[in-house]
PDB file of C-alpha atoms in Angstrom:
ATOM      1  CA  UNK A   5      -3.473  -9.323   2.855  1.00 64.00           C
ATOM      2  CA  UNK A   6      -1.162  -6.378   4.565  1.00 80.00           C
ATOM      3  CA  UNK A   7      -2.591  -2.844   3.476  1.00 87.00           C
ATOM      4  CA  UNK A   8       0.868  -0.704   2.794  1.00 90.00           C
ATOM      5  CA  UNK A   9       0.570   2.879   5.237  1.00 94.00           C
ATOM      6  CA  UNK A  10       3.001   5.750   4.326  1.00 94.00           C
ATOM      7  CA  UNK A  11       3.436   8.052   6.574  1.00 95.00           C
ATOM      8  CA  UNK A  12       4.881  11.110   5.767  1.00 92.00           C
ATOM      9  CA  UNK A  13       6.014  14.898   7.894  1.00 91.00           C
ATOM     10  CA  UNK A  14       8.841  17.418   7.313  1.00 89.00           C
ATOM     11  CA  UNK A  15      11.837  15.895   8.595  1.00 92.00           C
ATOM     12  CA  UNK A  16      10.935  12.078   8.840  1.00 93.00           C
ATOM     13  CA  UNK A  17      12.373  12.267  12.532  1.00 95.00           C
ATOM     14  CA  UNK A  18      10.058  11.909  15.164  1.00 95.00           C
ATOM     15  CA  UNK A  19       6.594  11.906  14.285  1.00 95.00           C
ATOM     16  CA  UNK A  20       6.536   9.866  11.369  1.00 95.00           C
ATOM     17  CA  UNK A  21       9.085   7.381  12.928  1.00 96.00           C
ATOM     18  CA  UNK A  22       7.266   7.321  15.573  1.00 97.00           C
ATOM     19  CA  UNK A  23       4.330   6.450  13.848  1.00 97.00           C
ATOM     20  CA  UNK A  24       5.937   4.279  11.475  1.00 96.00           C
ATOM     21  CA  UNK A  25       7.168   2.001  14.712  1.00 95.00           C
ATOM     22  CA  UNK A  26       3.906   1.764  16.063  1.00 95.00           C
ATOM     23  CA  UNK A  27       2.015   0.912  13.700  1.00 95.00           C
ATOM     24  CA  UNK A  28       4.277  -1.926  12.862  1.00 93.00           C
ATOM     25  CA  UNK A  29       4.335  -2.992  16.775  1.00 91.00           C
ATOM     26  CA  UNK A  30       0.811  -2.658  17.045  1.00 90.00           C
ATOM     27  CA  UNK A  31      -0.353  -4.494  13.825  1.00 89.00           C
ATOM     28  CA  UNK A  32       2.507  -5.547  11.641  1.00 88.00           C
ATOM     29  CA  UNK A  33       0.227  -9.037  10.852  1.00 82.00           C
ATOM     30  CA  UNK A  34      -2.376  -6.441   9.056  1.00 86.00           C
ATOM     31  CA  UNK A  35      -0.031  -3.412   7.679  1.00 92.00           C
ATOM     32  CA  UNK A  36       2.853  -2.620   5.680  1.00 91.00           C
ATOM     33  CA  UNK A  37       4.076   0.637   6.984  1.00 94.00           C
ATOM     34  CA  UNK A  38       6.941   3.134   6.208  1.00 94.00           C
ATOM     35  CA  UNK A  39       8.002   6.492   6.521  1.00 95.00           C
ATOM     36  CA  UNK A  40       9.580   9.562   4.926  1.00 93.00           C
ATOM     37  CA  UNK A  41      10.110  12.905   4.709  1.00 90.00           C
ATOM     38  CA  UNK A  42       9.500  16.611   2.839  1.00 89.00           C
ATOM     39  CA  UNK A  43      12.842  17.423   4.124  1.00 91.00           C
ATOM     40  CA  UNK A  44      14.101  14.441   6.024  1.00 93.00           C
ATOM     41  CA  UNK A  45      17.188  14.751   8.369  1.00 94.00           C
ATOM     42  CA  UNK A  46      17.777  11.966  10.827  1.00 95.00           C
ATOM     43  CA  UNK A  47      16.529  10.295  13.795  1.00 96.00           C
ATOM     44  CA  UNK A  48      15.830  11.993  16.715  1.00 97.00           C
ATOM     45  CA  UNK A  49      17.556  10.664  19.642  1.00 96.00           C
ATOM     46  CA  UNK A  50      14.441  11.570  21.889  1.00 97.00           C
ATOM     47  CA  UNK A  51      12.043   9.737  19.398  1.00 96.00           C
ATOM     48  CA  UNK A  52      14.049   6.051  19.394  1.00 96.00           C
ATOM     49  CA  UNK A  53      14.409   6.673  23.214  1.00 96.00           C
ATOM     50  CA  UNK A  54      10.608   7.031  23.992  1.00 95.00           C
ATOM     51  CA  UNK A  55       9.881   4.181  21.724  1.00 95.00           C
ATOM     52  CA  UNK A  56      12.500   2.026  23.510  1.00 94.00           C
ATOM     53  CA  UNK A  57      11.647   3.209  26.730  1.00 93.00           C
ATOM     54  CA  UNK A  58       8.162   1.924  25.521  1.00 92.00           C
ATOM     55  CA  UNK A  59       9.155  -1.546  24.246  1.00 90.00           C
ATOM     56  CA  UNK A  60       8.959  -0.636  20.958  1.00 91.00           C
ATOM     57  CA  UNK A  61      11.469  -1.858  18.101  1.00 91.00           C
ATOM     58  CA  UNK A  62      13.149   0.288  16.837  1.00 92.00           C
ATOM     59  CA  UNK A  63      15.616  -1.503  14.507  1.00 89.00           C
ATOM     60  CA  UNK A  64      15.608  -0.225  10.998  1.00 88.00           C
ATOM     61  CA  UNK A  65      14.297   2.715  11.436  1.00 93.00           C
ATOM     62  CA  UNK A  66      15.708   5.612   9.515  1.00 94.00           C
ATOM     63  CA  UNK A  67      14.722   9.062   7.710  1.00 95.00           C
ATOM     64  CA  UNK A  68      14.143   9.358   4.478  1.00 93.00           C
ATOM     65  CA  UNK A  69      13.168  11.290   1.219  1.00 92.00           C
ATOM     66  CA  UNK A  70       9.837  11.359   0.228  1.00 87.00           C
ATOM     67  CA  UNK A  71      11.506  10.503  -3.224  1.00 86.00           C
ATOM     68  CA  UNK A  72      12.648   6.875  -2.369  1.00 88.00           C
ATOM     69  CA  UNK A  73       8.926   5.737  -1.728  1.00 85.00           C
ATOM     70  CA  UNK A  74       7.361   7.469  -4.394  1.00 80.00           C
ATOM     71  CA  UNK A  75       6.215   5.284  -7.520  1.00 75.00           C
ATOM     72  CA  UNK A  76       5.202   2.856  -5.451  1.00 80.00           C
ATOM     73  CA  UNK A  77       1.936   1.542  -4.432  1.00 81.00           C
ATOM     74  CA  UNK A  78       0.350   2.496  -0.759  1.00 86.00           C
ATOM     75  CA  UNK A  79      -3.376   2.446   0.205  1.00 87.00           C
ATOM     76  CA  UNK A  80      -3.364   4.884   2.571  1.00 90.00           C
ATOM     77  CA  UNK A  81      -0.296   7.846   2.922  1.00 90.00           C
ATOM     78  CA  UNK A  82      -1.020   9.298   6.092  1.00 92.00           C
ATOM     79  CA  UNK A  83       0.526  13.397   7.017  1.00 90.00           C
ATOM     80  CA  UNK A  84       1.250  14.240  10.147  1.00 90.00           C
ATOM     81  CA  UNK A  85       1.724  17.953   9.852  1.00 86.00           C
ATOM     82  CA  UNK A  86       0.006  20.787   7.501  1.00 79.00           C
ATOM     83  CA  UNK A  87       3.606  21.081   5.575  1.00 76.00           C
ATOM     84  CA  UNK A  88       3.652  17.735   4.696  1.00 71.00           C
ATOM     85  CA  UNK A  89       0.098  17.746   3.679  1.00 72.00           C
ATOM     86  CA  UNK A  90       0.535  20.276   1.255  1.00 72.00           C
ATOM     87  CA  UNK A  91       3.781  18.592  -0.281  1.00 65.00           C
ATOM     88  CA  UNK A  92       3.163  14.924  -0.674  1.00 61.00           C
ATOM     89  CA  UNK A  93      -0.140  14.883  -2.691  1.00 59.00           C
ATOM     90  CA  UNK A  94       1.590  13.860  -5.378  1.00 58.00           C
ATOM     91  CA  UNK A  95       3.604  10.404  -3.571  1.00 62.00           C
ATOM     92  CA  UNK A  96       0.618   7.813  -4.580  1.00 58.00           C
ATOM     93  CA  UNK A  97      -2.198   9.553  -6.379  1.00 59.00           C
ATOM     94  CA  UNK A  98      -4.237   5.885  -5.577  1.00 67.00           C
ATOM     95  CA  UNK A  99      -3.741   6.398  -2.079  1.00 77.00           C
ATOM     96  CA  UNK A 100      -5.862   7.344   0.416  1.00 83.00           C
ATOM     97  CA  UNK A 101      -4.860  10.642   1.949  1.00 84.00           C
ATOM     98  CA  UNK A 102      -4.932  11.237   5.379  1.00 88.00           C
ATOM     99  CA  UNK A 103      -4.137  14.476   7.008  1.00 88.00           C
ATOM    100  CA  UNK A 104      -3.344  14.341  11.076  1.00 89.00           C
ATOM    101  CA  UNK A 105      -1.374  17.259  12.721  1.00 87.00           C
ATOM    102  CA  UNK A 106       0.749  16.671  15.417  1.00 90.00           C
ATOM    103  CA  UNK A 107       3.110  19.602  16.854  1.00 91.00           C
ATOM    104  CA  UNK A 108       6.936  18.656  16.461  1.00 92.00           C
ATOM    105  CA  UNK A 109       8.361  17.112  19.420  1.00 94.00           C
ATOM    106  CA  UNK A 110      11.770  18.151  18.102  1.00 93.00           C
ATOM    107  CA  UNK A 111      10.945  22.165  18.727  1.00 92.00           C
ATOM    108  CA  UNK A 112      11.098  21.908  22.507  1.00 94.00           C
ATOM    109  CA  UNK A 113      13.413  19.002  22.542  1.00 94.00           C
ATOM    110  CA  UNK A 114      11.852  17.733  25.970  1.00 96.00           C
ATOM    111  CA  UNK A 115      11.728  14.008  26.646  1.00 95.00           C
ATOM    112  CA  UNK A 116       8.026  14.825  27.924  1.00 95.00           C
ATOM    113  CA  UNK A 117       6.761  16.406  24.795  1.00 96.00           C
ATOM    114  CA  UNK A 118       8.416  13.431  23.036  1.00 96.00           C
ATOM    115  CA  UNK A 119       6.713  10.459  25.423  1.00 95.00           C
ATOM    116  CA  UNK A 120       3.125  12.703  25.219  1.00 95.00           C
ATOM    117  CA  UNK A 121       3.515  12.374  21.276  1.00 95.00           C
ATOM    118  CA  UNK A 122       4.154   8.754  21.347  1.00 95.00           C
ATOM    119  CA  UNK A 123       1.052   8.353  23.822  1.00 94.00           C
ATOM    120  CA  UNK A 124      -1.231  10.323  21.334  1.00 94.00           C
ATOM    121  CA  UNK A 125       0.199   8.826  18.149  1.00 95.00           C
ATOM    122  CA  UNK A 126      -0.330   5.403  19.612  1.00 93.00           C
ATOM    123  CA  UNK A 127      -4.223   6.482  20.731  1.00 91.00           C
ATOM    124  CA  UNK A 128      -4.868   7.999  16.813  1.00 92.00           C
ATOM    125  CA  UNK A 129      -3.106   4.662  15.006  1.00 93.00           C
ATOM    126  CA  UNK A 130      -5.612   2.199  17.883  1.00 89.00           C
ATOM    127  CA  UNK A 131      -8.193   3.998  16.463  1.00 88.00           C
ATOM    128  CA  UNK A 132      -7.353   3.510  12.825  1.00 90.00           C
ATOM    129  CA  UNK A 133      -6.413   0.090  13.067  1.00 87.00           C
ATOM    130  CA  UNK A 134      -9.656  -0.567  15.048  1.00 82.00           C
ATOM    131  CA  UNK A 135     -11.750   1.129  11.559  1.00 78.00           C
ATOM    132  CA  UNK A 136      -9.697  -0.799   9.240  1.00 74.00           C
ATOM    133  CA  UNK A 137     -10.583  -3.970  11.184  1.00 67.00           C
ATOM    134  CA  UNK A 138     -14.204  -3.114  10.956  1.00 56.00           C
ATOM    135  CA  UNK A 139     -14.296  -2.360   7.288  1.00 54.00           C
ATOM    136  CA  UNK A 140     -12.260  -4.811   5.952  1.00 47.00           C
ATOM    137  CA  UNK A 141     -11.753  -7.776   8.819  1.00 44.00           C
ATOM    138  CA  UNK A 142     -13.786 -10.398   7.152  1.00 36.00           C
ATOM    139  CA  UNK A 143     -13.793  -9.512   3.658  1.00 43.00           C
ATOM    140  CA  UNK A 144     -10.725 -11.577   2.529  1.00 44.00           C
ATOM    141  CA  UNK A 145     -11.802 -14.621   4.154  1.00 45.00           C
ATOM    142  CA  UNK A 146     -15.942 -14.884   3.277  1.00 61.00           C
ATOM    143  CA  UNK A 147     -14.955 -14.963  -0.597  1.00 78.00           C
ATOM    144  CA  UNK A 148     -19.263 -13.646  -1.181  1.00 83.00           C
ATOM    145  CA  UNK A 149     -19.932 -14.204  -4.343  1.00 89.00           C
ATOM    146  CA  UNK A 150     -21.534 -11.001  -4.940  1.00 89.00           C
ATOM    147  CA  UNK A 151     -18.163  -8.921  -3.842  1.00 87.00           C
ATOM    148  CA  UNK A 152     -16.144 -11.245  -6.111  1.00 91.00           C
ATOM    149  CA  UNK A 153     -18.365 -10.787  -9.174  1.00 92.00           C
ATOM    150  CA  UNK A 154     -18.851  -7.293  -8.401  1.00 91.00           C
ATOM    151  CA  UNK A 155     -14.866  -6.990  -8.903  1.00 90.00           C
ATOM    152  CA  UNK A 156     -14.870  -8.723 -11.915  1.00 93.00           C
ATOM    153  CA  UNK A 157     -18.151  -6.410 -13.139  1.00 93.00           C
ATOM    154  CA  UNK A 158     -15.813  -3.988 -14.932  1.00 93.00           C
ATOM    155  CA  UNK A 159     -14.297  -4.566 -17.963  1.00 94.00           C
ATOM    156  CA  UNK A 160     -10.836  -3.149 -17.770  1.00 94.00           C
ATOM    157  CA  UNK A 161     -10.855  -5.101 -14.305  1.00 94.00           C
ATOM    158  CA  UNK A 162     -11.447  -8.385 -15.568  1.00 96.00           C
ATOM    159  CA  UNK A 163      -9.011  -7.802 -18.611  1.00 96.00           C
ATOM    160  CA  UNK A 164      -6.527  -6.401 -16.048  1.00 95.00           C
ATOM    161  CA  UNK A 165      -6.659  -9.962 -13.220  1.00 96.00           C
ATOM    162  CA  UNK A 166      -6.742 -12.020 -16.906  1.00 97.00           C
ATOM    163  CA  UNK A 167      -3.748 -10.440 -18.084  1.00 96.00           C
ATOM    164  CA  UNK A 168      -1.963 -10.479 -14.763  1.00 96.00           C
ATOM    165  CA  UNK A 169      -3.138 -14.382 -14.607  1.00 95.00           C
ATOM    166  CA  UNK A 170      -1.531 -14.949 -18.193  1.00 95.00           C
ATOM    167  CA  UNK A 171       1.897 -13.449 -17.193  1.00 94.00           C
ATOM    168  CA  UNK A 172       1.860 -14.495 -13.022  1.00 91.00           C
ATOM    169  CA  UNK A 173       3.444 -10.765 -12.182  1.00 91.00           C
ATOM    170  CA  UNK A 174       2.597  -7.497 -13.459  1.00 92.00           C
ATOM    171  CA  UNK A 175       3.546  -3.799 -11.791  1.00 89.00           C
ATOM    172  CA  UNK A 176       1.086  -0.542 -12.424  1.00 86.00           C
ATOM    173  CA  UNK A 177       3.655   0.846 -14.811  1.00 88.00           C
ATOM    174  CA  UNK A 178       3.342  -2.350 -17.081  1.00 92.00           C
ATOM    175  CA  UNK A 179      -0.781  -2.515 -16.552  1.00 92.00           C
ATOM    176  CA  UNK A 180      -0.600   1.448 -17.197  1.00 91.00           C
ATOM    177  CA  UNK A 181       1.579   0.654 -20.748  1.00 93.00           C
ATOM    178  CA  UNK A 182      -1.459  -2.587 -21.671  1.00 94.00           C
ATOM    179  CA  UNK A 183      -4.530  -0.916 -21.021  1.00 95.00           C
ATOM    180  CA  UNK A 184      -3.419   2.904 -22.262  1.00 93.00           C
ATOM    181  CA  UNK A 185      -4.878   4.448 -19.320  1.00 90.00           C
ATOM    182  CA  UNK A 186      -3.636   6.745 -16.024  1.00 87.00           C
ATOM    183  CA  UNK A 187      -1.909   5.304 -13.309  1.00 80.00           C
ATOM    184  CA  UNK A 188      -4.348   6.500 -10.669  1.00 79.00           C
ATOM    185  CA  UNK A 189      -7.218   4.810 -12.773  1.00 85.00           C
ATOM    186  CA  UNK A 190      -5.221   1.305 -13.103  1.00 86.00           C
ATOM    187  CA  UNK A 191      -4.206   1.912  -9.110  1.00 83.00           C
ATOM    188  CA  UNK A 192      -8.036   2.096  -8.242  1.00 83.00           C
ATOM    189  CA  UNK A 193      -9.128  -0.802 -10.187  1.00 88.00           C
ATOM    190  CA  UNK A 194      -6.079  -2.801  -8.849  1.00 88.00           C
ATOM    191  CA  UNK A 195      -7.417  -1.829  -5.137  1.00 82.00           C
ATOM    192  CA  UNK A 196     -10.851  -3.143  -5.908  1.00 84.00           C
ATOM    193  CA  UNK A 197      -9.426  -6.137  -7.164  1.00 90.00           C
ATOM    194  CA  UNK A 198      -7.495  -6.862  -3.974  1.00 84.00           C
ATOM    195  CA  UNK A 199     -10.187  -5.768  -1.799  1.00 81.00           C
ATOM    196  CA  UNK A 200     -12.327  -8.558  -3.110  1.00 85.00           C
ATOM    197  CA  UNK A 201      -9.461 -11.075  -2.193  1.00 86.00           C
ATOM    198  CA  UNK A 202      -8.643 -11.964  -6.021  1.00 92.00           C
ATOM    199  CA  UNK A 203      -4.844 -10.105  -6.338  1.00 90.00           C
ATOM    200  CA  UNK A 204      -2.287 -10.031  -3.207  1.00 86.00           C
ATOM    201  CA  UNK A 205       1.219  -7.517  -3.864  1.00 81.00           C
ATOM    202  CA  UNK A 206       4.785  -7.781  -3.087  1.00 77.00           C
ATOM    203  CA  UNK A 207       7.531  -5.343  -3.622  1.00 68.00           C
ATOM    204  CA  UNK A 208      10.803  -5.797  -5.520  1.00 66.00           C
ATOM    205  CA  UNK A 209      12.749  -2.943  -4.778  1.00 60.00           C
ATOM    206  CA  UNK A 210      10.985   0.439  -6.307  1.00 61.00           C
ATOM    207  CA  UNK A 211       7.810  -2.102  -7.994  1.00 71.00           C
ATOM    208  CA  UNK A 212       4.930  -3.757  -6.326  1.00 77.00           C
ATOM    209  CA  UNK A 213       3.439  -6.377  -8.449  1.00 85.00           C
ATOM    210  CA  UNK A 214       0.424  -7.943  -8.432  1.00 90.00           C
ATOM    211  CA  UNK A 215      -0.309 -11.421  -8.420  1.00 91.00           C
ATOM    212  CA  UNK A 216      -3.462 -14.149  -8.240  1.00 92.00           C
ATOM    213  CA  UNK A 217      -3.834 -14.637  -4.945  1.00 86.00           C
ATOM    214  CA  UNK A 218      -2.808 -18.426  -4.252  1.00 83.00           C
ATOM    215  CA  UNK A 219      -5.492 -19.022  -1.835  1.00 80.00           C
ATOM    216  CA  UNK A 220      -8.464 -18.840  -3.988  1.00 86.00           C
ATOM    217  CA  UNK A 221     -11.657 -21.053  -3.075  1.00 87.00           C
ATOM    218  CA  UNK A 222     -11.162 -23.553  -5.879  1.00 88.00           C
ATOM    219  CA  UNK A 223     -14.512 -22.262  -7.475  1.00 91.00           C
ATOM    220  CA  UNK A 224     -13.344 -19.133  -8.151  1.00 92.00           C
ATOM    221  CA  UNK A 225     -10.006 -20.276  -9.690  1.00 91.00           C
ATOM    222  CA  UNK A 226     -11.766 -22.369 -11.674  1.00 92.00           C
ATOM    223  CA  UNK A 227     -14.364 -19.440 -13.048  1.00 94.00           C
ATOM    224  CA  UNK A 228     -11.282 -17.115 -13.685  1.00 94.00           C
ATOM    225  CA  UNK A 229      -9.593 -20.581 -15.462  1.00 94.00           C
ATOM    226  CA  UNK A 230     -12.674 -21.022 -17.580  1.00 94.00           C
ATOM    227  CA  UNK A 231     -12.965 -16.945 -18.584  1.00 95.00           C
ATOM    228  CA  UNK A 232      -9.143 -16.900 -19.413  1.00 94.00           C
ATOM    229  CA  UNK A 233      -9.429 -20.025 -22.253  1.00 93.00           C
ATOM    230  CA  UNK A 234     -12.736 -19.315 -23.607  1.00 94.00           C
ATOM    231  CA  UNK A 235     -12.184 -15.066 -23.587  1.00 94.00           C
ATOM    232  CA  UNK A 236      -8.570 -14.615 -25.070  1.00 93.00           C
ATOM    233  CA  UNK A 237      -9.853 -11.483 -26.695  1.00 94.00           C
ATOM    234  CA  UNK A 238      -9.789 -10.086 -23.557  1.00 92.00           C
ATOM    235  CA  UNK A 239      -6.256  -9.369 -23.273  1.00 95.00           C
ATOM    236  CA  UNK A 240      -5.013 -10.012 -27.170  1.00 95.00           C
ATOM    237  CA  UNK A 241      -4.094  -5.807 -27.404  1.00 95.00           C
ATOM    238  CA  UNK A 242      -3.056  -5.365 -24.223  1.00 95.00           C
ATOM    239  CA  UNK A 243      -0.392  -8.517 -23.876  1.00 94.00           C
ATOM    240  CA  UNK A 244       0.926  -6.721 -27.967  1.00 95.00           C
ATOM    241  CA  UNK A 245       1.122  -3.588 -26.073  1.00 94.00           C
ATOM    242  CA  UNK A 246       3.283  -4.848 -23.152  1.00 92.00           C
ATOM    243  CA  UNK A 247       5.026  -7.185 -25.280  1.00 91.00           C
ATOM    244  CA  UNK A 248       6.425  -4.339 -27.139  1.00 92.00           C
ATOM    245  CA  UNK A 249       6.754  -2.106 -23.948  1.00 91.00           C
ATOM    246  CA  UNK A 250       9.836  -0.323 -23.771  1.00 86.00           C
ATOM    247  CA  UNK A 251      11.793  -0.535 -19.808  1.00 80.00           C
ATOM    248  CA  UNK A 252       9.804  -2.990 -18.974  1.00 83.00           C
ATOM    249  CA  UNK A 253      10.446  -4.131 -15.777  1.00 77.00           C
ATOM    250  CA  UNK A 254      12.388  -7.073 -15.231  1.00 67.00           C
ATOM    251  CA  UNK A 255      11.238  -9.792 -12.078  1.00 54.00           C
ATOM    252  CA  UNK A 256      14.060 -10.785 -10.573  1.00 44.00           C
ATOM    253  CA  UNK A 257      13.381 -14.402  -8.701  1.00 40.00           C
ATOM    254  CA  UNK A 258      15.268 -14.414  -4.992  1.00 39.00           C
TER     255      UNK A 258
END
């Protein structure tokens, strides 16, 4: 499962595009990575020449406000300046904040400052792709039963993966409305959840819902099978509550 990387400076057009393309070159099988900006502008044309000049896509890349990714759910959101650090905390209150600063290319507009940026940004992403892999590289595929009862320990988390197993697809906002609690406390449990391999996400335009993840080891869809018909207290107020939900959003099939 892809962990979803935000990375965010003033004018989303170097660094963070930079960043944003290398990241996705260097381990698009393992991340979902964007980027965006405090005060975005456009491109630089130094920036998308360095990366080419490097081999590195560059196709799709634009700059953008910080406001067109916020809402939605990232694991890690990742500054590359002090600015940016001390505008974004808001973006994803679930995330992960990470605060690197890297001077702006764009204020000596040299192609060498610009290629020296891309060679440290690529250096500081190895690095962080190399922990991730560490932390996380086997977790998703051992299924231990301790991690997966572990997950399903907590009460809100079990009611929230039976709930989101009764209706197939379910977004923070709609968990948020069901279980009458924050955001950043449904985001956390959500992250444990998929973590232990149980949930996988995908994004329709501004929502990321959640969903059972279809691989499963047969045992364990057959224990959350088993707790779902024999434990429909569980999630009796929270499916009233989101029945009646007002704006709830709508999945839209492809």
């Amino acid at each position: 499962m892809k962990r979803r990387v935000l990375f965010v400076c003033t004018a989303n057009s170097a660094r963070s595009l930079m960043a944003e393309a290398l990241l996705r070159y260097m381990a698009g099988d393992r991340f979902e990575v964007a980027s965006a900006g405090t005060e975005p502008s456009r491109p630089h044309p130094l920036a998308i020449q360095v990366l080419q000049e490097a081999g590195i896509p560059t196709d799709g890349l634009y700059s953008k406000p910080l406001a067109e990714v916020q809402g939605q759910y990232w694991d890690y959101v990742i500054t590359l300046c002090e600015k940016a650090a001390r505008e974004c905390t808001l973006v994803a209150s679930g995330a992960q904040q990470i605060a690197w600063d890297f001077p702006d290319p764009a204020e000596t507009n040299r192609h060498a400052t610009f290629a020296l940026t891309l060679k440290e940004l690529k250096e500081r992403i190895g690095l962080f792709t190399l922990v991730h892999e560490k932390e996380t590289g086997l977790k998703q595929a051992s299924y231990n039963p301790v991690t997966i009862f572990k997950a399903m320990g907590d009460e809100l988390r079990l009611a929230a993966l039976m709930l989101i197993k009764d209706q197939e697809k379910l977004c923070v906002c709609e968990l948020t409305e069901a279980f009458e609690v924050s955001q950043p406390k449904v985001s956390r449990h959500l992250a444990s959840l998929r973590d232990a391999g149980l949930v996988e996400t995908e994004r329709r335009g501004q929502w990321v819902y959640y969903y059972l993840n279809p691989g499963l080891p047969e045992w364990v869809a057959r224990i959350l099978d088993e707790t779902a018909r024999n434990n429909v207290e569980l999630i009796e107020q929270p499916l009233a509550r989101l029945q009646t939900m007002a704006d709830r959003p709508v999945v839209h099939c492809p």
